[in-house]
mmCIF file of C-alpha atoms in Angstrom:
data_model
loop_
_atom_site.group_PDB
_atom_site.id
_atom_site.type_symbol
_atom_site.label_atom_id
_atom_site.label_comp_id
_atom_site.label_asym_id
_atom_site.label_seq_id
_atom_site.Cartn_x
_atom_site.Cartn_y
_atom_site.Cartn_z
ATOM 1 C CA MET A 14 0.000 0.000 0.000
ATOM 2 C CA ASP A 15 1.134 3.506 -0.754
ATOM 3 C CA PRO A 16 2.329 4.890 2.609
ATOM 4 C CA SER A 17 1.162 8.393 1.760
ATOM 5 C CA SER A 18 -2.393 7.083 1.748
ATOM 6 C CA MET A 19 -2.104 7.118 5.533
ATOM 7 C CA ASN A 20 -2.230 10.886 5.305
ATOM 8 C CA ASN A 21 -5.657 10.725 3.825
ATOM 9 C CA PRO A 22 -7.816 12.081 6.666
ATOM 10 C CA GLU A 23 -10.980 10.511 5.379
ATOM 11 C CA LEU A 24 -9.343 7.119 5.298
ATOM 12 C CA LEU A 25 -7.926 7.553 8.777
ATOM 13 C CA GLN A 26 -11.345 8.447 10.046
ATOM 14 C CA PHE A 27 -12.782 5.371 8.392
ATOM 15 C CA ILE A 28 -10.148 3.151 9.974
ATOM 16 C CA ASN A 29 -10.687 4.613 13.437
ATOM 17 C CA GLN A 30 -14.406 4.171 13.054
ATOM 18 C CA GLU A 31 -13.959 0.526 12.089
ATOM 19 C CA LYS A 32 -11.565 0.034 14.975
ATOM 20 C CA GLU A 33 -14.143 1.354 17.390
ATOM 21 C CA ARG A 34 -16.833 -0.823 15.865
ATOM 22 C CA ALA A 35 -14.577 -3.858 16.193
ATOM 23 C CA MET A 36 -13.922 -3.073 19.861
ATOM 24 C CA VAL A 37 -17.638 -2.784 20.561
ATOM 25 C CA ASN A 38 -18.326 -6.060 18.769
ATOM 26 C CA GLU A 39 -15.564 -7.767 20.659
ATOM 27 C CA MET A 40 -16.863 -6.547 23.978
ATOM 28 C CA VAL A 41 -20.452 -7.594 23.272
ATOM 29 C CA GLY A 42 -19.195 -10.974 22.070
ATOM 30 C CA LYS A 43 -17.042 -11.511 25.119
ATOM 31 C CA LEU A 44 -19.746 -10.521 27.577
ATOM 32 C CA THR A 45 -22.347 -12.655 25.828
ATOM 33 C CA ASN A 46 -19.976 -15.600 26.072
ATOM 34 C CA VAL A 47 -19.314 -15.069 29.788
ATOM 35 C CA CYS A 48 -22.885 -14.190 30.785
ATOM 36 C CA TRP A 49 -24.369 -17.064 28.788
ATOM 37 C CA ASP A 50 -22.398 -19.468 30.967
ATOM 38 C CA LYS A 51 -23.439 -17.693 34.152
ATOM 39 C CA CYS A 52 -27.118 -17.150 33.402
ATOM 40 C CA ILE A 53 -28.283 -19.921 31.080
ATOM 41 C CA THR A 54 -27.837 -22.969 33.228
ATOM 42 C CA GLY A 55 -30.447 -25.317 31.765
ATOM 43 C CA THR A 56 -31.072 -26.373 28.179
ATOM 44 C CA PRO A 57 -32.123 -23.420 26.039
ATOM 45 C CA GLY A 58 -35.896 -23.119 25.767
ATOM 46 C CA SER A 59 -38.000 -21.548 23.062
ATOM 47 C CA LYS A 60 -38.034 -18.318 25.034
ATOM 48 C CA PHE A 61 -35.863 -16.778 27.744
ATOM 49 C CA SER A 62 -37.488 -16.658 31.155
ATOM 50 C CA SER A 63 -37.676 -13.179 32.653
ATOM 51 C CA SER A 64 -35.056 -14.146 35.213
ATOM 52 C CA GLU A 65 -32.714 -15.336 32.465
ATOM 53 C CA SER A 66 -32.965 -12.109 30.491
ATOM 54 C CA ALA A 67 -32.640 -10.027 33.657
ATOM 55 C CA CYS A 68 -29.572 -12.041 34.609
ATOM 56 C CA LEU A 69 -27.991 -11.403 31.199
ATOM 57 C CA ALA A 70 -28.553 -7.651 31.383
ATOM 58 C CA ASN A 71 -27.354 -7.457 35.000
ATOM 59 C CA CYS A 72 -24.352 -9.604 34.201
ATOM 60 C CA ALA A 73 -23.240 -7.229 31.454
ATOM 61 C CA ARG A 74 -23.680 -4.113 33.599
ATOM 62 C CA ARG A 75 -21.986 -5.627 36.635
ATOM 63 C CA TYR A 76 -19.059 -6.668 34.475
ATOM 64 C CA LEU A 77 -18.603 -3.011 33.569
ATOM 65 C CA ASP A 78 -18.847 -1.964 37.233
ATOM 66 C CA MET A 79 -16.242 -4.544 38.097
ATOM 67 C CA SER A 80 -13.933 -3.351 35.328
ATOM 68 C CA MET A 81 -14.054 0.142 36.806
ATOM 69 C CA ILE A 82 -13.191 -1.113 40.277
ATOM 70 C CA ILE A 83 -10.294 -3.182 38.991
ATOM 71 C CA MET A 84 -9.038 -0.260 36.942
ATOM 72 C CA LYS A 85 -9.169 2.141 39.893
ATOM 73 C CA ARG A 86 -7.569 -0.292 42.276
ATOM 74 C CA PHE A 87 -4.871 -1.134 39.808
ATOM 75 C CA GLN A 88 -4.078 2.542 39.280
ATOM 76 C CA ASN A 89 -3.727 3.028 43.024
ATOM 77 C CA MET A 90 -1.197 0.213 43.160
ATOM 78 C CA GLN A 91 1.162 1.925 40.726
ATOM 79 C CA MET B 297 -9.733 15.069 -7.607
ATOM 80 C CA ASP B 298 -6.662 13.608 -5.957
ATOM 81 C CA SER B 299 -4.991 10.365 -6.805
ATOM 82 C CA PHE B 300 -6.816 8.518 -4.021
ATOM 83 C CA SER B 301 -10.312 9.279 -5.074
ATOM 84 C CA SER B 302 -9.823 8.455 -8.710
ATOM 85 C CA PRO B 303 -11.128 5.026 -9.526
ATOM 86 C CA SER B 304 -8.608 2.550 -10.860
ATOM 87 C CA SER B 305 -8.101 3.932 -14.325
ATOM 88 C CA GLY B 306 -5.867 1.502 -16.151
ATOM 89 C CA SER B 307 -2.924 0.966 -13.794
ATOM 90 C CA SER B 308 -4.952 -0.869 -11.205
ATOM 91 C CA ALA B 309 -2.002 -2.738 -9.722
ATOM 92 C CA THR B 310 -0.085 0.290 -8.503
ATOM 93 C CA GLN B 311 -2.884 2.727 -7.862
ATOM 94 C CA PHE B 312 -4.368 2.729 -4.381
ATOM 95 C CA ASN B 313 -8.111 2.911 -4.477
ATOM 96 C CA PRO B 314 -9.579 3.934 -1.103
ATOM 97 C CA ASP B 315 -13.101 2.837 -1.908
ATOM 98 C CA ALA B 316 -11.972 -0.630 -2.870
ATOM 99 C CA PHE B 317 -9.814 -0.707 0.239
ATOM 100 C CA LYS B 318 -12.772 0.211 2.434
ATOM 101 C CA ASP B 319 -15.002 -2.407 0.881
ATOM 102 C CA GLN B 320 -12.340 -5.034 1.277
ATOM 103 C CA LEU B 321 -11.690 -4.120 4.885
ATOM 104 C CA LYS B 322 -15.374 -4.179 5.720
ATOM 105 C CA ASN B 323 -15.835 -7.535 4.031
ATOM 106 C CA GLN B 324 -12.887 -9.103 5.755
ATOM 107 C CA LEU B 325 -13.969 -7.795 9.138
ATOM 108 C CA ALA B 326 -17.491 -9.069 8.602
ATOM 109 C CA GLN B 327 -16.174 -12.459 7.573
ATOM 110 C CA ALA B 328 -13.849 -12.695 10.548
ATOM 111 C CA TYR B 329 -16.666 -11.671 12.860
ATOM 112 C CA ALA B 330 -19.027 -14.259 11.372
ATOM 113 C CA GLU B 331 -16.444 -17.008 11.676
ATOM 114 C CA GLU B 332 -15.765 -16.196 15.286
ATOM 115 C CA PHE B 333 -19.452 -16.006 16.076
ATOM 116 C CA LEU B 334 -20.089 -19.373 14.419
ATOM 117 C CA GLU B 335 -17.283 -20.944 16.385
ATOM 118 C CA THR B 336 -18.816 -19.606 19.595
ATOM 119 C CA LEU B 337 -22.228 -20.964 18.605
ATOM 120 C CA ARG B 338 -20.731 -24.374 17.909
ATOM 121 C CA SER B 339 -18.966 -24.552 21.216
ATOM 122 C CA LYS B 340 -21.841 -23.205 23.344
ATOM 123 C CA CYS B 341 -24.534 -25.307 21.698
ATOM 124 C CA PHE B 342 -22.439 -28.442 21.697
ATOM 125 C CA ASP B 343 -22.045 -28.040 25.449
ATOM 126 C CA LYS B 344 -25.767 -27.492 25.940
ATOM 127 C CA CYS B 345 -27.296 -29.900 23.453
ATOM 128 C CA ILE B 346 -24.943 -32.805 22.802
ATOM 129 C CA THR B 347 -24.503 -33.914 26.363
ATOM 130 C CA LYS B 348 -24.102 -37.617 25.550
ATOM 131 C CA PRO B 349 -23.025 -38.118 21.932
ATOM 132 C CA GLY B 350 -24.940 -41.096 20.563
ATOM 133 C CA SER B 351 -24.605 -43.072 17.344
ATOM 134 C CA SER B 352 -26.551 -40.378 15.477
ATOM 135 C CA LEU B 353 -27.876 -36.900 16.079
ATOM 136 C CA GLY B 354 -31.374 -37.199 17.515
ATOM 137 C CA GLY B 355 -34.372 -35.030 16.775
ATOM 138 C CA SER B 356 -34.392 -33.533 20.237
ATOM 139 C CA GLU B 357 -30.738 -32.657 19.848
ATOM 140 C CA SER B 358 -31.373 -30.873 16.548
ATOM 141 C CA SER B 359 -34.251 -28.899 17.987
ATOM 142 C CA CYS B 360 -32.099 -28.016 20.991
ATOM 143 C CA ILE B 361 -29.444 -26.734 18.580
ATOM 144 C CA SER B 362 -31.946 -24.482 16.802
ATOM 145 C CA ARG B 363 -33.232 -23.122 20.086
ATOM 146 C CA CYS B 364 -29.706 -22.647 21.377
ATOM 147 C CA MET B 365 -28.719 -20.644 18.280
ATOM 148 C CA ASP B 366 -31.823 -18.471 18.537
ATOM 149 C CA ARG B 367 -31.303 -17.856 22.250
ATOM 150 C CA TYR B 368 -27.604 -17.069 21.814
ATOM 151 C CA ILE B 369 -28.419 -14.487 19.170
ATOM 152 C CA GLU B 370 -31.113 -13.081 21.435
ATOM 153 C CA ALA B 371 -28.639 -12.984 24.335
ATOM 154 C CA THR B 372 -26.232 -10.978 22.170
ATOM 155 C CA GLY B 373 -28.993 -8.427 21.622
ATOM 156 C CA ILE B 374 -29.856 -8.259 25.318
ATOM 157 C CA ILE B 375 -26.217 -7.713 26.289
ATOM 158 C CA SER B 376 -25.723 -5.079 23.656
ATOM 159 C CA LYS B 377 -28.845 -3.240 24.756
ATOM 160 C CA ALA B 378 -27.834 -3.476 28.420
ATOM 161 C CA LEU B 379 -24.464 -1.905 27.629
ATOM 162 C CA PHE B 380 -25.475 0.803 25.232
ATOM 163 C CA SER B 381 -28.986 1.872 26.020
ATOM 164 C CA ALA B 382 -29.003 4.536 28.713
ATOM 165 C CA SER B 383 -30.989 2.839 31.428
ATOM 166 C CA PRO B 384 -28.658 2.478 34.395
ATOM 167 C CA GLN B 385 -29.669 -0.132 36.909
#
């Protein structure tokens, strides 16, 4: 690839946008993977029970809370 | 019009075409994402539905697999909504 193409601001913006999208996808994928194991303990039915869907949503939000705590604590250790 | 925005006119091998590059990048990302997602589906639904592998795949196992796929996709939506819709809880 022509290296000067990296000076193309529109292209850089596109790449950053795709990077962000990839990070979001990765995070949703990771959390779905983890929370599926935590919340869906039986065989999958034809519909989620209300406690299963609440567990999934809570699981995702609590994971974020936890990340913040770990981040803060880790920063204080430095 | 600069050299980047001109479509490949003749010398396609040397000329960098940003639109083609974007399309290619998007396609490759989508393909990689789909492959990873499929691999996750295989592993999760195998765990859930093929608990004792028999001599053939039974009807109840196949229907479990369909349900598992549907629920996993639904779970992805629930997680994504929980993270990005502004309803703190």
